[in-house]
Coordinates of C-alpha atoms and ligand atoms in Angstrom, one line a residue:
M24 CA -120.2 15.7 58.4
I25 CA -119.9 17.0 54.8
L26 CA -123.2 17.1 53.0
M27 CA -124.1 17.9 49.3
K28 CA -124.9 21.5 50.4
D29 CA -121.2 21.8 51.3
I30 CA -120.0 20.8 47.8
V31 CA -118.9 23.8 45.7
R32 CA -120.3 23.7 42.2
D33 CA -118.8 24.5 38.8
G34 CA -118.8 28.3 38.3
D35 CA -117.3 28.9 41.7
L36 CA -113.8 30.3 41.2
V37 CA -112.2 28.1 43.8
L38 CA -112.6 25.2 41.3
R39 CA -110.5 27.0 38.7
Q40 CA -107.6 28.1 40.9
V41 CA -104.4 26.3 41.6
A42 CA -104.7 25.1 45.2
K43 CA -102.1 26.2 47.7
P44 CA -99.6 23.7 49.1
L45 CA -99.9 22.8 52.8
T46 CA -97.1 23.1 55.3
F47 CA -96.3 20.5 58.1
P48 CA -97.2 19.8 60.8
L49 CA -100.8 20.2 59.6
S50 CA -103.0 22.4 61.7
D51 CA -105.9 20.6 63.5
H52 CA -108.2 22.3 61.0
Y53 CA -106.6 20.5 58.0
K54 CA -106.3 17.2 59.9
Q55 CA -110.0 17.4 60.6
L56 CA -110.7 18.4 56.9
A57 CA -108.8 15.2 55.8
E58 CA -111.0 13.1 58.2
D59 CA -114.2 14.8 57.0
M60 CA -113.4 14.3 53.3
M61 CA -112.7 10.6 53.8
E62 CA -115.8 10.3 56.0
Y63 CA -117.8 11.7 53.1
L64 CA -116.6 9.1 50.7
V65 CA -117.3 6.3 53.2
N66 CA -120.8 7.6 53.9
S67 CA -121.5 8.1 50.2
Q68 CA -120.6 4.5 49.5
D69 CA -123.0 3.2 52.2
P70 CA -126.4 2.8 50.6
K71 CA -128.3 3.5 53.9
I72 CA -126.3 6.6 54.9
A73 CA -126.2 7.9 51.3
E74 CA -129.9 7.5 51.0
K75 CA -130.6 9.1 54.4
H76 CA -128.5 12.2 53.6
Q77 CA -129.0 12.2 49.8
L78 CA -125.3 12.0 49.2
R79 CA -124.0 11.5 45.6
A80 CA -121.6 8.5 45.7
G81 CA -117.9 9.3 45.4
V82 CA -114.6 7.5 45.2
G83 CA -112.6 10.7 45.5
L84 CA -112.9 14.2 46.8
A85 CA -110.6 17.2 46.5
A86 CA -110.4 20.1 49.1
P87 CA -111.4 22.8 46.6
Q88 CA -114.7 21.0 46.2
V89 CA -115.5 21.9 49.8
G90 CA -114.3 25.4 49.3
E91 CA -110.8 24.9 50.7
G92 CA -108.2 25.9 48.1
V93 CA -105.4 23.7 49.4
Q94 CA -103.5 20.7 48.0
M95 CA -105.4 17.9 49.7
A96 CA -107.5 15.0 48.2
A97 CA -109.1 11.9 49.7
L98 CA -109.5 8.7 47.7
L99 CA -111.6 5.6 48.6
V100 CA -111.5 3.2 45.6
P101 CA -113.3 -0.2 45.7
D102 CA -113.2 -3.0 43.2
D103 CA -116.4 -4.1 41.6
K104 CA -116.9 -6.5 44.5
G105 CA -116.9 -3.6 46.9
E106 CA -113.5 -4.4 48.4
I107 CA -111.4 -1.3 49.0
I108 CA -108.4 -1.5 46.8
F109 CA -107.0 2.0 47.4
K110 CA -107.6 4.3 50.4
E111 CA -105.4 7.4 50.9
V112 CA -105.4 11.2 51.6
Y113 CA -102.9 13.0 49.4
V114 CA -101.2 16.2 50.7
N115 CA -99.3 18.2 48.1
P116 CA -99.4 15.5 45.5
E117 CA -97.4 15.8 42.3
I118 CA -97.4 13.5 39.3
V119 CA -93.7 12.9 38.7
S120 CA -94.1 10.7 35.6
E121 CA -97.0 9.4 33.5
S122 CA -97.3 6.8 30.7
V123 CA -97.7 7.9 27.2
R124 CA -100.4 5.3 26.9
Q125 CA -103.8 6.6 27.9
A126 CA -106.7 5.0 29.8
C127 CA -110.3 6.1 30.3
L128 CA -113.4 4.8 32.0
S129 CA -115.9 3.2 29.6
E130 CA -118.7 5.1 31.3
G131 CA -117.1 8.5 31.0
E132 CA -116.8 10.5 34.2
G133 CA -118.9 12.7 36.4
C134 CA -118.0 15.1 39.2
L135 CA -119.7 16.0 42.5
S136 CA -119.0 19.6 41.5
V137 CA -120.6 19.4 38.1
D138 CA -124.4 18.9 38.2
K139 CA -124.9 18.2 34.5
V140 CA -124.1 15.0 32.7
I141 CA -121.3 15.5 30.1
N142 CA -120.8 12.6 27.8
G143 CA -117.5 11.5 26.3
Y144 CA -114.3 9.7 27.1
V145 CA -111.9 11.4 29.5
P146 CA -108.4 10.2 28.4
R147 CA -105.9 10.1 31.3
P148 CA -102.5 8.5 31.7
D149 CA -102.8 4.7 32.1
K150 CA -100.0 4.6 34.6
L151 CA -98.6 7.4 36.8
T152 CA -96.0 7.9 39.5
I153 CA -97.2 10.2 42.3
H154 CA -95.1 11.9 45.0
Y155 CA -97.1 13.1 48.0
Y156 CA -97.2 13.5 51.8
T157 CA -99.5 11.8 54.2
V158 CA -101.5 13.8 56.7
D159 CA -98.7 12.9 59.2
G160 CA -96.0 14.4 56.9
E161 CA -94.7 11.1 55.7
E162 CA -93.2 11.4 52.2
K163 CA -94.4 8.7 49.7
T164 CA -93.8 7.9 46.0
I165 CA -96.2 5.4 44.5
R166 CA -96.9 4.0 41.0
L167 CA -100.5 3.4 40.1
K168 CA -102.4 2.1 37.0
D169 CA -106.0 1.5 36.0
Y170 CA -108.8 2.6 38.2
P171 CA -106.8 4.1 41.1
A172 CA -104.7 6.0 38.5
I173 CA -107.8 7.4 36.9
V174 CA -109.2 8.6 40.2
S175 CA -105.9 10.1 41.3
S176 CA -105.6 12.0 38.0
H177 CA -109.2 13.3 38.4
E178 CA -108.4 14.5 42.0
I179 CA -105.0 16.0 41.2
D180 CA -106.6 17.8 38.3
H181 CA -109.0 19.5 40.8
L182 CA -105.9 20.8 42.7
N183 CA -104.7 22.4 39.5
G184 CA -108.0 24.0 38.6
H185 CA -109.0 21.4 36.0
L186 CA -112.4 19.7 35.6
F187 CA -113.0 16.3 33.9
Y188 CA -114.7 17.8 30.9
D189 CA -111.6 19.9 30.1
R190 CA -110.1 16.6 28.8
I191 CA -113.0 15.5 26.6
N192 CA -112.4 15.9 22.9
K193 CA -114.8 18.7 22.0
K194 CA -115.2 17.8 18.3
E195 CA -115.3 14.0 18.9
P196 CA -116.1 13.2 22.5
F197 CA -115.6 9.5 22.0
A198 CA -112.5 9.7 19.9
L199 CA -109.5 7.9 21.4
K200 CA -105.8 7.6 20.5
E201 CA -104.9 4.1 19.4
N202 CA -104.1 1.6 22.2
T203 CA -106.0 3.6 24.8
V204 CA -107.1 1.3 27.6
V205 CA -110.9 1.5 28.1
I206 CA -111.6 0.5 31.7
S207 CA -115.1 -0.9 32.5
Ligands
NB4_324 C1 -116.0 6.1 38.8 C2 -117.0 6.4 39.9 N1 -117.4 7.6 40.2 C3 -118.3 7.8 41.1 N2 -118.7 9.1 41.5 N3 -118.0 10.2 41.1 C4 -116.8 10.4 41.7 O1 -116.4 9.7 42.6 C5 -116.0 11.6 41.3 C6 -114.6 11.3 41.0 C7 -114.4 10.1 40.0 C8 -115.1 10.4 38.7 C9 -114.2 9.5 37.7 C10 -112.9 9.2 38.4 C11 -113.0 9.8 39.7 C12 -116.1 12.6 42.5 N4 -115.3 13.8 42.2 O2 -116.0 14.8 41.7 C13 -114.2 14.0 43.0 O3 -113.4 15.0 42.4 C14 -118.8 6.7 41.8 F1 -119.7 6.9 42.8 C15 -118.4 5.4 41.5 N5 -118.8 4.3 42.2 C16 -118.2 3.0 42.0 C17 -118.0 2.4 43.4 N6 -119.2 2.3 44.1 C18 -119.0 1.7 45.4 C19 -120.3 1.6 46.2 O4 -120.9 2.9 46.3 C20 -121.1 3.5 45.0 C21 -119.8 3.6 44.3 C22 -120.1 4.3 42.9 N7 -117.5 5.3 40.5
NI325 NI1 -114.5 15.8 40.7

Protein backbone atom coordinates (compact mmCIF):
# COMPACT_ATOMS: atom_id res chain seq x y z
CA MET A 1 0.00 0.00 0.00
CA ILE A 2 1.43 3.40 -1.03
CA LEU A 3 1.52 5.89 1.88
CA MET A 4 2.51 9.57 2.04
CA LYS A 5 6.01 8.55 3.17
CA ASP A 6 6.40 6.87 -0.24
CA ILE A 7 5.59 10.06 -2.16
CA VAL A 8 8.72 11.81 -3.48
CA ARG A 9 8.74 15.58 -2.83
CA ASP A 10 9.81 18.54 -4.97
CA GLY A 11 13.59 18.86 -4.89
CA ASP A 12 14.13 15.17 -5.66
CA LEU A 13 15.71 14.91 -9.11
CA VAL A 14 13.39 12.12 -10.27
CA LEU A 15 10.59 14.72 -10.51
CA ARG A 16 12.63 16.80 -12.95
CA GLN A 17 13.77 14.00 -15.28
CA VAL A 18 12.06 12.68 -18.41
CA ALA A 19 10.69 9.29 -17.39
CA LYS A 20 11.72 6.22 -19.42
CA PRO A 21 9.22 4.48 -21.69
CA LEU A 22 8.16 0.97 -20.64
CA THR A 23 8.42 -2.10 -22.87
CA PHE A 24 5.78 -4.83 -23.22
CA PRO A 25 4.90 -7.26 -21.81
CA LEU A 26 5.19 -5.34 -18.53
CA SER A 27 7.13 -7.11 -15.81
CA ASP A 28 5.20 -8.16 -12.70
CA HIS A 29 6.95 -5.28 -10.90
CA TYR A 30 5.31 -2.66 -13.17
CA LYS A 31 1.94 -4.45 -13.24
CA GLN A 32 2.02 -4.32 -9.43
CA LEU A 33 3.08 -0.65 -9.51
CA ALA A 34 0.06 0.21 -11.68
CA GLU A 35 -2.24 -1.56 -9.22
CA ASP A 36 -0.59 0.12 -6.22
CA MET A 37 -0.89 3.59 -7.78
CA MET A 38 -4.58 3.12 -8.59
CA GLU A 39 -5.16 1.69 -5.09
CA TYR A 40 -3.60 4.86 -3.63
CA LEU A 41 -6.12 7.01 -5.49
CA VAL A 42 -9.05 4.83 -4.42
CA ASN A 43 -7.87 4.87 -0.78
CA SER A 44 -7.22 8.62 -0.82
CA GLN A 45 -10.78 9.29 -2.01
CA ASP A 46 -12.28 7.16 0.78
CA PRO A 47 -12.70 9.47 3.81
CA LYS A 48 -12.23 6.62 6.32
CA ILE A 49 -9.11 5.10 4.73
CA ALA A 50 -7.65 8.55 3.96
CA GLU A 51 -8.17 9.63 7.57
CA LYS A 52 -6.79 6.39 9.02
CA HIS A 53 -3.60 6.53 6.92
CA GLN A 54 -3.41 10.36 6.69
CA LEU A 55 -3.47 10.23 2.89
CA ARG A 56 -3.71 13.46 0.85
CA ALA A 57 -6.57 13.04 -1.61
CA GLY A 58 -5.61 12.49 -5.22
CA VAL A 59 -7.33 12.12 -8.59
CA GLY A 60 -4.06 11.29 -10.36
CA LEU A 61 -0.63 9.86 -9.55
CA ALA A 62 2.46 9.56 -11.77
CA ALA A 63 5.19 6.92 -11.31
CA PRO A 64 8.01 9.45 -10.71
CA GLN A 65 6.07 10.59 -7.63
CA VAL A 66 6.78 7.21 -6.05
CA GLY A 67 10.39 7.29 -7.20
CA GLU A 68 9.88 5.23 -10.39
CA GLY A 69 11.19 7.19 -13.40
CA VAL A 70 8.98 5.38 -15.91
CA GLN A 71 6.16 6.48 -18.20
CA MET A 72 3.16 5.35 -16.17
CA ALA A 73 0.34 7.34 -14.51
CA ALA A 74 -2.93 6.39 -12.83
CA LEU A 75 -6.05 8.56 -13.02
CA LEU A 76 -9.27 8.24 -10.99
CA VAL A 77 -11.49 11.22 -11.77
CA PRO A 78 -14.92 11.61 -10.13
CA ASP A 79 -17.59 14.18 -10.92
CA ASP A 80 -18.82 16.48 -8.14
CA LYS A 81 -21.38 13.82 -7.15
CA GLY A 82 -18.52 11.39 -6.54
CA GLU A 83 -19.33 9.23 -9.61
CA ILE A 84 -16.13 8.07 -11.34
CA ILE A 85 -16.12 9.60 -14.83
CA PHE A 86 -12.58 8.55 -15.84
CA LYS A 87 -10.44 5.67 -14.56
CA GLU A 88 -7.30 4.62 -16.45
CA VAL A 89 -3.62 3.75 -16.14
CA TYR A 90 -1.59 5.35 -18.95
CA VAL A 91 1.58 3.59 -20.13
CA ASN A 92 3.84 5.60 -22.47
CA PRO A 93 1.22 8.32 -22.98
CA GLU A 94 1.77 10.96 -25.64
CA ILE A 95 -0.29 14.05 -26.32
CA VAL A 96 -0.76 13.84 -30.09
CA SER A 97 -2.79 17.05 -30.41
CA GLU A 98 -4.12 19.76 -28.14
CA SER A 99 -6.54 22.65 -28.52
CA VAL A 100 -5.29 26.20 -28.77
CA ARG A 101 -8.05 27.11 -26.33
CA GLN A 102 -6.89 26.75 -22.74
CA ALA A 103 -8.66 25.64 -19.59
CA CYS A 104 -7.76 25.83 -15.92
CA LEU A 105 -9.25 24.84 -12.57
CA SER A 106 -10.86 27.80 -10.80
CA GLU A 107 -9.20 26.66 -7.54
CA GLY A 108 -5.73 26.41 -9.07
CA GLU A 109 -3.80 23.17 -8.59
CA GLY A 110 -1.83 21.34 -5.96
CA CYS A 111 0.45 18.33 -6.16
CA LEU A 112 1.12 15.45 -3.80
CA SER A 113 4.82 16.08 -4.42
CA VAL A 114 4.65 19.80 -3.58
CA ASP A 115 4.05 20.48 0.10
CA LYS A 116 3.49 24.18 -0.23
CA VAL A 117 0.39 25.97 -1.56
CA ILE A 118 1.20 27.87 -4.76
CA ASN A 119 -1.60 30.18 -5.87
CA GLY A 120 -2.43 30.96 -9.45
CA TYR A 121 -4.23 29.62 -12.49
CA VAL A 122 -2.53 26.69 -14.28
CA PRO A 123 -3.49 27.10 -17.98
CA ARG A 124 -3.67 23.78 -19.85
CA PRO A 125 -5.19 22.68 -23.18
CA ASP A 126 -8.99 22.59 -22.97
CA LYS A 127 -9.07 19.52 -25.20
CA LEU A 128 -6.37 16.97 -25.97
CA THR A 129 -5.85 13.76 -27.89
CA ILE A 130 -3.78 11.17 -26.04
CA HIS A 131 -2.16 8.05 -27.51
CA TYR A 132 -1.16 5.50 -24.85
CA TYR A 133 -0.96 1.81 -23.97
CA THR A 134 -2.92 0.01 -21.28
CA VAL A 135 -1.12 -2.18 -18.74
CA ASP A 136 -1.99 -5.15 -21.01
CA GLY A 137 -0.31 -3.52 -23.99
CA GLU A 138 -3.50 -2.46 -25.76
CA GLU A 139 -2.93 0.66 -27.88
CA LYS A 140 -5.50 3.48 -27.41
CA THR A 141 -6.11 6.97 -28.74
CA ILE A 142 -8.67 9.07 -26.85
CA ARG A 143 -9.91 12.65 -26.95
CA LEU A 144 -10.56 14.35 -23.61
CA LYS A 145 -11.84 17.75 -22.49
CA ASP A 146 -12.51 19.57 -19.21
CA TYR A 147 -11.57 17.95 -15.92
CA PRO A 148 -10.18 14.61 -17.25
CA ALA A 149 -8.10 16.60 -19.77
CA ILE A 150 -6.70 18.82 -16.98
CA VAL A 151 -5.77 15.81 -14.85
CA SER A 152 -4.21 14.02 -17.84
CA SER A 153 -2.12 17.10 -18.66
CA HIS A 154 -0.93 17.36 -15.03
CA GLU A 155 0.10 13.67 -14.97
CA ILE A 156 1.76 13.64 -18.39
CA ASP A 157 3.68 16.78 -17.32
CA HIS A 158 5.13 14.71 -14.43
CA LEU A 159 6.42 12.14 -16.95
CA ASN A 160 8.28 14.95 -18.71
CA GLY A 161 9.78 16.49 -15.55
CA HIS A 162 7.29 19.37 -15.26
CA LEU A 163 5.40 20.47 -12.13
CA PHE A 164 2.12 22.43 -12.10
CA TYR A 165 3.65 25.71 -10.92
CA ASP A 166 5.93 25.76 -14.01
CA ARG A 167 2.79 26.76 -15.91
CA ILE A 168 1.68 29.60 -13.57
CA ASN A 169 2.33 33.10 -14.96
CA LYS A 170 5.09 34.35 -12.64
CA LYS A 171 4.28 38.04 -13.06
CA GLU A 172 0.48 37.70 -13.03
CA PRO A 173 -0.52 34.33 -11.51
CA PHE A 174 -4.22 34.89 -12.25
CA ALA A 175 -3.79 36.29 -15.76
CA LEU A 176 -5.53 34.27 -18.45
CA LYS A 177 -5.58 34.35 -22.25
CA GLU A 178 -8.97 35.41 -23.55
CA ASN A 179 -11.65 32.67 -23.87
CA THR A 180 -9.81 30.40 -21.43
CA VAL A 181 -12.32 27.98 -19.88
CA VAL A 182 -12.29 28.25 -16.06
CA ILE A 183 -13.51 24.95 -14.62
CA SER A 184 -15.07 24.91 -11.13
C1 LIG B 1 -8.40 18.68 -8.62
C2 LIG B 1 -8.28 17.83 -7.40
N1 LIG B 1 -7.03 17.59 -6.92
C3 LIG B 1 -6.94 16.80 -5.82
N2 LIG B 1 -5.72 16.53 -5.27
N3 LIG B 1 -4.58 16.71 -6.03
C4 LIG B 1 -4.34 15.80 -7.03
O1 LIG B 1 -5.05 14.87 -7.27
C5 LIG B 1 -3.06 16.00 -7.83
C6 LIG B 1 -3.35 16.01 -9.30
C7 LIG B 1 -4.45 17.00 -9.69
C8 LIG B 1 -4.13 18.46 -9.36
C9 LIG B 1 -4.88 19.25 -10.41
C10 LIG B 1 -5.17 18.35 -11.56
C11 LIG B 1 -4.65 16.99 -11.20
C12 LIG B 1 -2.16 14.83 -7.45
N4 LIG B 1 -0.92 14.90 -8.19
O2 LIG B 1 0.14 15.49 -7.64
C13 LIG B 1 -0.70 13.89 -9.17
O3 LIG B 1 0.39 14.21 -9.98
C14 LIG B 1 -8.09 16.27 -5.22
F1 LIG B 1 -7.97 15.47 -4.17
C15 LIG B 1 -9.33 16.56 -5.78
N5 LIG B 1 -10.49 16.05 -5.27
C16 LIG B 1 -11.77 16.12 -5.99
C17 LIG B 1 -12.47 14.77 -5.94
N6 LIG B 1 -12.64 14.30 -4.56
C18 LIG B 1 -13.31 13.01 -4.57
C19 LIG B 1 -13.47 12.52 -3.13
O4 LIG B 1 -12.20 12.46 -2.49
C20 LIG B 1 -11.52 13.75 -2.46
C21 LIG B 1 -11.31 14.23 -3.90
C22 LIG B 1 -10.65 15.62 -3.90
N7 LIG B 1 -9.42 17.34 -6.88
NI1 LIG C 1 1.22 16.14 -9.27
